[in-house]
Amino acid sequence: MANVLATNGLSKKYGALQALDKLSINIEQGSIYGLLGPNGSGKTTTLGLVLDVLHPTSGSFTWFGEATGKETKRRIGALLETPNFYPYLTAKRNLQVVADIKGTNHREIPRVLHLVGLESRQHTTFKGFSLGMKQRLALAATLLGNPEVLVLDEPTNGLDPEGIAEVRELILRIGGEGKTIILASHLLDEVEKVCTHVAVLRSGHLKAEGPVSAILSAKDQVVITAPDQQRALTVLQQLPFVESVRSEKSAIALTLHDGYNSTDVNRAMFEEGITLSQLLVRRKSLEAQFLEIIKTES
Amino acid sequence: MNLLRIEFLKIFPYRTFWVILGIYVLLMILLVYASSNIVINGESLGPATYQFPGIWSRLTYIASFFNLLLGILMIVLVTDEYSFRTMRQQVIDGLSRLDLVLAKFYVVLAVAVVATLFLLLLGLYFGLLYSSDKSTSSMFSQIDFLSYYFVQAVAYMALAMFFAFLIRKSGLSIIAFLAYAKIVEPIIHFNLDDQWDKYMPMKVLSSLTPMPGQELLDQLTSPTELLAPQWATLPALCYIGLFLGLSYVILRLRDL
């Protein structure tokens, strides 16, 4: 698959603050790529750099294998931080301005307004909009010109639960059309629900990157206790379907490969002549896993 | 010209824009109307002010004071783009930094055209009403003052634009613009030889619309060294280019 965006050692310093440190990622065509991290981790800085509004301190990036310019920008629809519009202009007029800059026909405006459910408010001025409506208008603006790539910075910020669900559904639908979506979010749950790939950032450092299923697999842990802990450990390490084994105080925690569950563990142990005194499945929360990634020092 | 069309889309529904232009128009009409009542040496000027062709130099001299208003208008338009963060959105959507400067410069040109045309109408109206000599030759013989005024208005707005791009906050930019035009440069003039300060930006610009009757004053006092309007045009154009270039460099170097 072709790369849509590739960054190479991208860094940004604000005085003494290293906002982004040598970020190198590749975003493949057709993926929904999540930039995940707490506030101030460098997500918006990353997007600001690749969207040509910030100057990198060092490093480089390419869109579709080219340097950024009018041609590449035409293929990208992007929303950075807050919705940015003229407060005294109506929603429709604001979109006309965007359409003219992008070189898009004004006839597309009703379609994108309809997509975000704002067609009844198109003659309201932007300053009269609620935060949720502003966010939707920004989303509509990114859709103008039918771009191949959408870059969305916290797109569900300020929306009510219904709005959040709608926007996520919209993202998935657009992603389903084969478009590439780059999404920055501090909401773990959002990234897990929407994205195919994820990069985890903390204080400007890339902590982990890869398919969501590999990075954020919320795999259950099986916790067992056996009278002879030592022997149980040796046996477990030889079982083919056990992914990892960790010995806790008086118990052993393990994760299993896909398709196996606690029954398999129990059966295998019994066959080896070990009777378990305790067997329980511990649901591991995404949050716990995320915190683990964030805390690891690289 | 697509850039100018986009600017018009943004400006036409903007009330502040029309209010500032309206103030310009009203103040001009008021001042031109009142200028016939000015008393010099115990003698009312009366309809003498409206005589062709001298009306053009008098009109542009009066108008030159209101260029500050046009400058403030440009500062508002540029700093708005910063406070609404639309400057940054426009770059994201596909404009280059050069486009940003050019778009605003086209607005400057458009406003200057409107202001100059307004002066033409104003001059024709008062002239045809009060001038004793209404022949075409005298009517248009000094019409070139309008073109000097055009250059002056563009230069004032280009300077204002530069301050707006540099400072980004409307209030501070306006203060810096007024302070430079009315305080800082005059102080520099005091400390500089006339030979040099006639090339300073504000002095060059004011040379484009010399005070009517300056020649008379010069006979009484020691003459101030000023460039003739036709000689001030080239330096004025250079300053316009400089302000635009600096605006571009600022955008180029800074994060948006």
Coordinates of C-alpha atoms in Angstrom, one line a residue:
Chain A
M1 CA 0.0 0.0 0.0
A2 CA 1.2 3.5 -0.8
N3 CA 2.1 5.8 2.0
V4 CA -0.2 8.8 2.3
L5 CA 1.9 10.5 4.9
A6 CA 5.4 9.8 6.0
T7 CA 7.3 11.7 8.6
N8 CA 11.0 11.4 9.1
G9 CA 12.6 12.5 12.4
L10 CA 10.0 15.3 12.7
S11 CA 10.9 17.6 15.7
K12 CA 9.5 20.8 17.1
K13 CA 11.0 22.9 19.9
Y14 CA 9.3 25.8 21.6
G15 CA 12.2 27.4 23.4
A16 CA 13.4 24.8 25.9
L17 CA 10.3 22.7 25.5
Q18 CA 10.6 19.7 23.1
A19 CA 7.0 19.5 21.9
L20 CA 7.8 16.7 19.5
D21 CA 10.9 14.6 19.3
K22 CA 12.0 12.8 16.2
L23 CA 8.7 11.4 15.1
S24 CA 8.9 8.9 12.3
I25 CA 5.7 7.4 11.2
N26 CA 4.2 6.0 8.0
I27 CA 0.5 6.3 7.3
E28 CA -0.8 3.9 4.7
Q29 CA -3.5 4.6 2.3
G30 CA -7.0 3.5 3.5
S31 CA -6.1 3.3 7.1
I32 CA -7.8 5.2 10.0
Y33 CA -4.8 6.3 11.9
G34 CA -5.2 7.5 15.5
L35 CA -2.7 9.8 17.2
L36 CA -3.3 9.0 20.8
G37 CA -1.9 10.7 23.9
P38 CA -2.7 12.8 26.9
N39 CA -3.1 16.6 26.6
G40 CA 0.2 18.2 25.6
S41 CA 1.7 15.0 24.2
G42 CA 2.4 16.5 20.8
K43 CA -0.6 15.4 18.8
T44 CA -1.7 18.9 17.7
T45 CA 1.9 19.9 17.1
T46 CA 2.3 16.9 14.8
L47 CA -0.7 17.8 12.8
G48 CA 0.3 21.5 12.8
L49 CA 3.6 20.6 11.3
V50 CA 2.3 18.3 8.6
L51 CA -0.5 20.8 7.8
D52 CA 2.1 23.5 7.0
V53 CA 1.1 26.0 9.7
L54 CA 4.1 25.2 12.0
H55 CA 7.8 25.2 10.9
P56 CA 9.6 22.0 12.0
T57 CA 12.8 22.5 14.0
S58 CA 14.2 19.5 12.2
G59 CA 13.1 16.5 10.2
S60 CA 10.8 16.3 7.2
F61 CA 7.6 14.9 5.9
T62 CA 5.9 14.0 2.6
W63 CA 2.3 13.8 1.5
F64 CA 1.7 11.2 -1.2
G65 CA 5.5 11.1 -1.6
E66 CA 5.7 14.8 -2.4
A67 CA 6.6 18.0 -0.5
T68 CA 3.5 19.9 0.8
G69 CA 2.0 22.4 -1.6
K70 CA -1.2 23.5 -3.3
E71 CA -1.5 20.2 -5.1
T72 CA -1.2 18.0 -2.0
K73 CA -3.4 20.3 0.1
R74 CA -6.2 19.9 -2.4
R75 CA -6.3 16.2 -1.6
I76 CA -6.5 16.8 2.2
G77 CA -9.4 18.0 4.3
A78 CA -8.2 19.1 7.7
L79 CA -9.5 20.5 10.9
L80 CA -6.9 21.7 13.5
E81 CA -7.8 22.3 17.2
T82 CA -10.8 24.6 17.1
P83 CA -13.3 25.2 14.2
N84 CA -11.9 28.4 12.5
F85 CA -14.5 30.5 10.8
Y86 CA -15.6 34.1 10.4
P87 CA -18.1 34.7 13.2
Y88 CA -20.1 37.3 11.4
L89 CA -20.7 35.1 8.3
T90 CA -23.4 32.5 7.9
A91 CA -22.5 28.8 7.8
K92 CA -23.1 28.7 4.1
R93 CA -21.0 31.8 3.4
N94 CA -18.2 30.4 5.5
L95 CA -18.3 27.2 3.4
Q96 CA -18.2 29.3 0.2
V97 CA -15.0 30.9 1.4
V98 CA -13.5 27.5 2.0
A99 CA -14.8 26.1 -1.3
D100 CA -13.2 29.0 -3.2
I101 CA -9.9 28.5 -1.5
K102 CA -10.0 24.8 -2.3
G103 CA -11.2 25.5 -5.8
T104 CA -14.3 23.5 -5.3
N105 CA -17.7 24.0 -6.8
H106 CA -20.2 25.8 -4.6
R107 CA -22.8 23.2 -5.5
E108 CA -21.1 20.8 -3.1
I109 CA -22.1 22.9 -0.1
P110 CA -25.6 21.6 0.4
R111 CA -24.3 18.0 0.3
V112 CA -21.8 18.5 3.0
L113 CA -24.2 20.5 5.1
H114 CA -26.7 17.7 4.8
L115 CA -24.0 15.1 5.8
V116 CA -23.4 16.9 9.1
G117 CA -27.1 17.8 9.7
L118 CA -26.8 21.5 9.5
E119 CA -28.8 22.3 6.4
S120 CA -31.6 23.9 8.4
R121 CA -29.1 26.2 10.1
Q122 CA -27.1 27.3 7.0
H123 CA -28.3 30.9 7.2
T124 CA -27.3 31.3 10.9
T125 CA -24.1 33.2 11.5
F126 CA -21.3 31.2 12.9
K127 CA -21.2 33.1 16.2
G128 CA -24.7 31.9 16.9
F129 CA -23.7 28.3 16.8
S130 CA -23.2 26.0 19.8
L131 CA -19.9 24.3 20.2
G132 CA -21.2 21.1 18.8
M133 CA -22.6 22.9 15.7
K134 CA -19.3 24.7 15.1
Q135 CA -17.6 21.3 15.3
R136 CA -19.9 19.9 12.7
L137 CA -19.5 22.9 10.4
A138 CA -15.7 22.3 10.6
L139 CA -16.3 18.7 9.7
A140 CA -18.4 19.8 6.8
A141 CA -15.7 22.1 5.6
T142 CA -13.1 19.3 5.6
L143 CA -15.4 17.2 3.4
L144 CA -15.6 19.9 0.7
G145 CA -13.8 18.9 -2.5
N146 CA -14.2 15.2 -1.6
P147 CA -10.6 14.8 -0.4
E148 CA -8.7 11.5 -0.2
V149 CA -7.4 12.2 3.3
L150 CA -9.1 13.7 6.3
V151 CA -7.1 15.1 9.2
L152 CA -9.2 15.5 12.3
D153 CA -8.0 17.0 15.5
E154 CA -10.3 16.0 18.4
P155 CA -13.4 15.9 16.1
T156 CA -15.8 14.9 18.9
N157 CA -14.7 17.7 21.2
G158 CA -17.7 19.6 22.6
L159 CA -20.3 17.3 21.1
D160 CA -23.1 15.7 23.2
P161 CA -23.2 11.8 23.3
E162 CA -25.6 11.7 20.4
G163 CA -23.3 14.0 18.4
I164 CA -20.3 11.9 19.3
A165 CA -21.9 8.8 18.1
E166 CA -23.0 10.5 14.8
V167 CA -19.5 11.8 14.1
R168 CA -17.9 8.4 14.8
E169 CA -20.4 6.8 12.5
L170 CA -19.6 9.4 9.9
I171 CA -15.9 8.8 10.2
L172 CA -16.3 5.0 9.9
R173 CA -18.5 5.5 6.9
I174 CA -16.0 7.8 5.2
G175 CA -13.2 5.4 6.1
G176 CA -15.3 2.6 4.6
E177 CA -15.2 4.5 1.3
G178 CA -11.5 3.8 1.2
K179 CA -10.4 7.3 2.4
T180 CA -7.5 7.7 4.8
I181 CA -8.3 9.3 8.1
I182 CA -5.8 10.7 10.5
L183 CA -7.4 11.3 13.9
A184 CA -5.9 12.9 16.9
S185 CA -7.6 12.1 20.2
H186 CA -7.0 11.9 23.9
L187 CA -9.9 9.5 24.1
L188 CA -8.7 6.0 24.2
D189 CA -12.1 4.5 23.7
E190 CA -12.6 6.7 20.5
V191 CA -9.4 5.5 19.0
E192 CA -10.1 1.9 19.9
K193 CA -13.6 2.1 18.4
V194 CA -12.7 4.0 15.2
C195 CA -9.1 3.4 14.2
T196 CA -7.3 0.7 12.4
H197 CA -3.8 1.9 13.4
V198 CA -2.5 3.9 16.3
A199 CA 0.5 5.8 17.4
V200 CA 0.8 6.5 21.1
L201 CA 2.5 9.8 22.1
R202 CA 3.7 11.1 25.4
S203 CA 5.6 14.4 25.9
G204 CA 6.5 14.4 22.3
H205 CA 7.9 10.9 22.2
L206 CA 6.5 8.0 20.2
K207 CA 5.7 5.3 22.7
A208 CA 4.1 2.7 20.5
E209 CA 2.9 2.3 16.9
G210 CA 1.1 -0.3 15.0
P211 CA -2.3 -1.8 14.3
V212 CA -4.9 -1.1 17.0
S213 CA -5.4 -4.8 17.5
A214 CA -1.7 -5.3 18.4
I215 CA -1.2 -2.2 20.5
L216 CA -4.5 -1.9 22.3
S217 CA -5.8 -5.5 22.3
A218 CA -7.8 -5.7 25.4
K219 CA -6.9 -9.3 26.1
D220 CA -8.2 -11.0 29.1
Q221 CA -5.8 -12.3 31.7
V222 CA -6.2 -15.7 33.2
V223 CA -5.1 -15.9 36.8
I224 CA -4.4 -19.3 38.4
T225 CA -3.2 -20.6 41.7
A226 CA -1.8 -24.0 42.1
P227 CA -0.4 -25.8 45.2
D228 CA 3.0 -26.3 43.4
Q229 CA 3.6 -22.9 41.9
Q230 CA 7.0 -23.7 40.5
R231 CA 5.9 -26.8 38.6
A232 CA 2.9 -25.0 37.2
L233 CA 5.1 -22.3 35.9
T234 CA 7.4 -24.7 34.0
V235 CA 4.4 -26.5 32.5
L236 CA 2.7 -23.2 31.4
Q237 CA 5.9 -22.0 29.7
Q238 CA 5.7 -25.0 27.4
L239 CA 2.1 -24.7 26.4
P240 CA 1.8 -23.5 22.8
F241 CA -1.3 -21.3 23.3
V242 CA 0.1 -19.3 26.2
E243 CA 1.3 -15.9 25.1
S244 CA 2.9 -14.6 28.2
V245 CA 3.3 -15.8 31.8
R246 CA 3.9 -13.5 34.8
S247 CA 4.2 -14.7 38.3
E248 CA 2.4 -12.6 40.8
K249 CA 2.6 -12.8 44.6
S250 CA 0.7 -16.1 45.2
A251 CA -0.7 -16.5 41.7
I252 CA 0.3 -16.7 38.0
A253 CA -1.2 -14.3 35.4
L254 CA -1.1 -15.3 31.8
T255 CA -2.5 -14.2 28.5
L256 CA -3.5 -16.6 25.8
H257 CA -3.3 -16.5 22.0
D258 CA -6.6 -15.7 20.1
G259 CA -9.1 -18.5 20.1
Y260 CA -8.2 -20.0 23.5
N261 CA -9.7 -19.5 26.9
S262 CA -9.5 -20.5 30.5
T263 CA -11.0 -23.9 29.7
D264 CA -7.9 -24.8 27.6
V265 CA -5.7 -23.8 30.5
N266 CA -7.6 -25.9 33.0
R267 CA -7.7 -28.9 30.7
A268 CA -3.9 -28.7 29.9
M269 CA -3.0 -28.4 33.6
F270 CA -5.2 -31.3 34.6
E271 CA -3.6 -33.5 31.9
E272 CA -0.2 -32.6 33.5
G273 CA -1.6 -33.7 36.8
I274 CA -1.8 -30.3 38.3
T275 CA -5.0 -29.4 40.1
L276 CA -5.7 -25.7 40.2
S277 CA -6.9 -24.3 43.5
Q278 CA -8.1 -21.1 41.7
L279 CA -8.9 -20.1 38.2
L280 CA -10.3 -16.8 37.3
V281 CA -10.5 -14.5 34.3
R282 CA -9.5 -10.9 34.8
R283 CA -10.8 -8.4 32.3
K284 CA -8.0 -6.1 31.6
S285 CA -9.2 -2.6 30.9
L286 CA -8.0 -0.6 27.9
E287 CA -7.1 2.2 30.3
A288 CA -4.8 0.0 32.3
Q289 CA -3.1 -1.0 29.1
F290 CA -2.8 2.5 27.8
L291 CA -1.3 3.7 31.1
E292 CA 1.2 0.8 30.8
I293 CA 2.3 2.0 27.3
I294 CA 2.5 5.6 28.5
K295 CA 4.6 4.8 31.5
T296 CA 7.2 2.7 29.8
E297 CA 10.4 4.6 29.5
S298 CA 12.0 4.3 26.1
Chain B
M1 CA -8.2 37.7 -9.0
N2 CA -9.7 34.7 -7.3
L3 CA -8.0 35.9 -4.1
L4 CA -9.8 39.3 -4.3
R5 CA -13.1 37.5 -4.9
I6 CA -12.6 35.4 -1.7
E7 CA -11.7 38.6 0.2
F8 CA -14.9 40.3 -1.0
L9 CA -16.9 37.2 0.1
K10 CA -15.5 37.8 3.6
I11 CA -15.7 41.6 3.6
F12 CA -19.0 42.5 2.1
P13 CA -21.2 41.2 5.0
Y14 CA -18.8 42.6 7.6
R15 CA -20.4 45.6 9.3
T16 CA -17.1 47.0 10.7
F17 CA -15.8 47.4 7.2
W18 CA -18.7 49.5 6.1
V19 CA -18.7 51.5 9.3
I20 CA -15.1 52.6 8.9
L21 CA -15.6 53.4 5.2
G22 CA -18.7 55.3 6.1
I23 CA -16.8 57.4 8.7
Y24 CA -14.2 58.2 6.0
V25 CA -16.9 59.3 3.6
L26 CA -18.8 61.4 6.1
L27 CA -15.8 63.1 7.6
M28 CA -14.5 64.0 4.1
I29 CA -17.8 65.5 3.0
L30 CA -18.1 67.4 6.3
L31 CA -14.6 68.7 6.1
V32 CA -14.7 69.7 2.5
Y33 CA -18.0 71.4 3.1
A34 CA -16.7 73.2 6.1
S35 CA -13.4 74.2 4.5
S36 CA -15.0 77.2 2.7
N37 CA -15.5 78.7 6.1
I38 CA -11.9 78.6 7.1
V39 CA -10.6 82.1 7.8
I40 CA -7.1 83.0 6.9
N41 CA -5.7 86.5 7.7
G42 CA -9.2 87.7 8.6
E43 CA -10.5 86.7 5.2
S44 CA -12.9 83.9 4.7
L45 CA -11.8 81.5 2.0
G46 CA -15.3 81.1 0.7
P47 CA -15.9 79.5 -2.7
A48 CA -12.2 80.1 -3.5
T49 CA -11.5 76.6 -2.1
Y50 CA -13.7 75.0 -4.7
Q51 CA -12.0 76.6 -7.8
F52 CA -10.8 74.3 -10.5
P53 CA -8.1 73.2 -10.8
G54 CA -6.8 74.0 -7.4
I55 CA -9.6 72.0 -5.8
W56 CA -7.7 68.8 -6.6
S57 CA -4.6 69.6 -4.5
R58 CA -6.8 70.9 -1.7
L59 CA -9.0 67.9 -1.7
T60 CA -6.2 65.4 -1.7
Y61 CA -4.4 67.3 1.0
I62 CA -7.5 67.1 3.3
A63 CA -8.0 63.4 2.4
S64 CA -4.4 62.6 3.3
F65 CA -5.2 63.0 7.0
F66 CA -7.9 60.3 6.7
N67 CA -5.5 57.7 5.3
L68 CA -4.9 56.8 8.9
L69 CA -8.5 55.7 9.0
L70 CA -8.0 53.5 6.0
G71 CA -4.9 52.1 7.7
I72 CA -6.9 51.2 10.7
L73 CA -9.4 49.5 8.5
M74 CA -6.6 47.3 7.0
I75 CA -5.3 46.5 10.5
V76 CA -8.7 45.4 11.6
L77 CA -9.1 43.1 8.5
V78 CA -5.6 41.5 9.0
T79 CA -5.7 41.1 12.8
D80 CA -9.2 39.6 12.5
E81 CA -7.7 36.7 10.5
Y82 CA -5.4 36.1 13.4
S83 CA -8.0 36.3 16.1
F84 CA -10.5 34.1 14.2
R85 CA -7.6 31.8 13.4
T86 CA -8.8 31.8 9.8
M87 CA -5.3 32.7 8.5
R88 CA -4.1 29.3 9.7
Q89 CA -7.2 27.6 8.3
Q90 CA -6.6 29.2 4.9
V91 CA -3.1 27.9 4.8
I92 CA -4.4 24.4 5.7
D93 CA -7.0 24.7 3.0
G94 CA -4.4 25.5 0.3
L95 CA -3.3 29.2 0.3
S96 CA 0.4 29.9 0.4
R97 CA 1.8 32.6 2.6
L98 CA 2.4 34.7 -0.4
D99 CA -1.3 34.4 -1.3
L100 CA -2.2 35.7 2.2
V101 CA -0.2 38.9 1.6
L102 CA -1.3 39.3 -2.0
A103 CA -5.0 38.9 -1.0
K104 CA -4.8 41.6 1.5
F105 CA -2.8 43.8 -0.9
Y106 CA -5.6 43.4 -3.5
V107 CA -8.0 44.7 -0.8
V108 CA -5.7 47.6 -0.3
L109 CA -5.8 48.4 -4.0
A110 CA -9.5 48.1 -4.1
V111 CA -10.1 50.4 -1.1
A112 CA -7.6 52.9 -2.6
V113 CA -9.5 52.8 -5.9
V114 CA -12.8 53.4 -4.1
A115 CA -11.3 56.3 -2.0
T116 CA -9.8 57.9 -5.1
L117 CA -13.1 57.6 -7.1
F118 CA -14.9 59.1 -4.2
L119 CA -12.6 62.1 -4.2
L120 CA -13.1 62.5 -7.9
L121 CA -16.9 62.6 -7.4
L122 CA -16.5 64.9 -4.4
G123 CA -14.3 67.2 -6.4
L124 CA -16.5 67.3 -9.4
Y125 CA -19.6 67.9 -7.3
F126 CA -18.2 70.9 -5.3
G127 CA -16.3 72.2 -8.3
L128 CA -19.2 72.2 -10.7
L129 CA -21.4 73.7 -8.0
Y130 CA -19.0 76.6 -6.9
S131 CA -16.2 77.0 -9.4
S132 CA -16.3 80.0 -11.6
D133 CA -14.2 78.4 -14.3
K134 CA -16.0 75.2 -15.5
S135 CA -14.0 74.6 -18.7
T136 CA -12.8 71.0 -19.2
S137 CA -9.2 72.1 -19.4
S138 CA -9.1 73.7 -16.0
M139 CA -11.3 71.0 -14.5
F140 CA -8.8 68.3 -15.4
S141 CA -5.5 70.1 -15.6
Q142 CA -4.4 69.1 -12.1
I143 CA -6.3 65.8 -11.9
D144 CA -2.9 64.0 -11.5
F145 CA -3.1 64.9 -7.8
L146 CA -5.7 62.1 -7.6
S147 CA -3.1 59.6 -8.8
Y148 CA -0.6 60.8 -6.2
Y149 CA -3.3 60.4 -3.6
F150 CA -3.9 56.9 -4.8
V151 CA -0.3 56.0 -4.3
Q152 CA -0.3 57.6 -0.9
A153 CA -3.4 55.7 0.3
V154 CA -1.9 52.4 -0.9
A155 CA 1.3 53.1 0.9
Y156 CA -0.4 54.1 4.2
M157 CA -2.5 50.9 4.1
A158 CA 0.6 48.8 3.2
L159 CA 2.4 50.2 6.3
A160 CA -0.7 49.5 8.4
M161 CA -0.8 45.9 7.0
F162 CA 2.8 45.4 7.9
F163 CA 2.2 46.4 11.5
A164 CA -0.8 44.1 11.7
F165 CA 1.1 41.1 10.4
L166 CA 4.0 42.0 12.8
I167 CA 1.9 42.5 15.9
R168 CA -1.2 40.4 15.3
K169 CA -3.3 42.2 17.9
S170 CA -5.6 44.9 16.6
G171 CA -5.3 47.4 19.5
L172 CA -1.5 47.2 19.7
S173 CA -1.1 47.4 15.9
I174 CA -3.3 50.5 15.7
I175 CA -1.3 52.2 18.5
A176 CA 2.0 51.2 16.8
F177 CA 0.8 52.5 13.4
L178 CA -0.5 55.8 14.7
A179 CA 2.6 56.3 17.0
Y180 CA 5.0 55.6 14.1
A181 CA 3.2 57.9 11.7
K182 CA 2.5 60.8 14.0
I183 CA 5.2 60.6 16.8
V184 CA 8.2 58.4 16.1
E185 CA 9.0 59.6 12.6
P186 CA 8.4 63.3 13.3
I187 CA 10.9 62.9 16.2
I188 CA 13.4 61.4 13.9
H189 CA 12.8 64.3 11.5
F190 CA 13.8 66.7 14.2
N191 CA 17.1 65.0 14.7
L192 CA 17.9 64.5 11.1
D193 CA 19.1 66.8 8.4
D194 CA 16.4 67.8 5.9
Q195 CA 18.5 66.4 3.2
W196 CA 17.9 62.9 4.5
D197 CA 14.6 63.0 6.2
K198 CA 12.8 63.9 3.0
Y199 CA 13.3 60.3 2.1
M200 CA 11.8 58.9 5.2
P201 CA 8.5 57.1 4.6
M202 CA 6.0 59.5 6.2
K203 CA 7.7 62.5 4.7
V204 CA 7.8 60.9 1.2
L205 CA 4.1 60.1 1.6
S206 CA 3.1 63.6 2.7
S207 CA 5.1 65.1 -0.2
L208 CA 2.6 63.4 -2.5
T209 CA -0.1 65.7 -1.3
P210 CA 1.6 69.0 -0.4
M211 CA -0.1 71.6 1.7
P212 CA -1.8 74.1 -0.6
G213 CA -0.1 77.4 -0.3
Q214 CA 3.2 75.8 0.8
E215 CA 5.0 77.9 -1.7
L216 CA 3.7 81.0 0.0
L217 CA 4.8 79.8 3.4
D218 CA 8.2 78.9 2.0
Q219 CA 8.7 82.5 0.9
L220 CA 8.0 83.8 4.4
T221 CA 10.1 81.2 6.4
S222 CA 13.1 79.2 5.5
P223 CA 11.8 76.6 2.9
T224 CA 11.3 73.1 4.1
E225 CA 12.9 70.6 1.8
L226 CA 10.3 68.4 0.3
L227 CA 10.2 66.2 -2.7
A228 CA 7.9 67.3 -5.5
P229 CA 4.9 64.9 -5.8
Q230 CA 6.2 63.4 -9.1
W231 CA 9.6 62.8 -7.5
A232 CA 8.1 61.3 -4.4
T233 CA 6.2 58.7 -6.4
L234 CA 9.1 56.4 -7.0
P235 CA 10.3 56.2 -3.4
A236 CA 6.7 55.8 -2.3
L237 CA 6.3 52.8 -4.6
C238 CA 9.5 51.4 -3.2
Y239 CA 8.2 51.7 0.4
I240 CA 5.0 49.9 -0.7
G241 CA 7.2 47.1 -2.0
L242 CA 9.2 47.1 1.2
F243 CA 6.2 46.8 3.5
L244 CA 4.7 44.0 1.4
G245 CA 8.1 42.2 1.3
L246 CA 8.5 42.5 5.1
S247 CA 4.9 41.3 5.7
Y248 CA 5.7 38.2 3.6
V249 CA 9.0 37.6 5.4
I250 CA 7.2 37.7 8.8
L251 CA 4.7 35.2 7.6
R252 CA 7.4 33.0 6.1
L253 CA 9.5 32.9 9.3
R254 CA 6.8 32.6 11.9
D255 CA 4.5 29.8 12.9
L256 CA 0.8 30.6 12.2

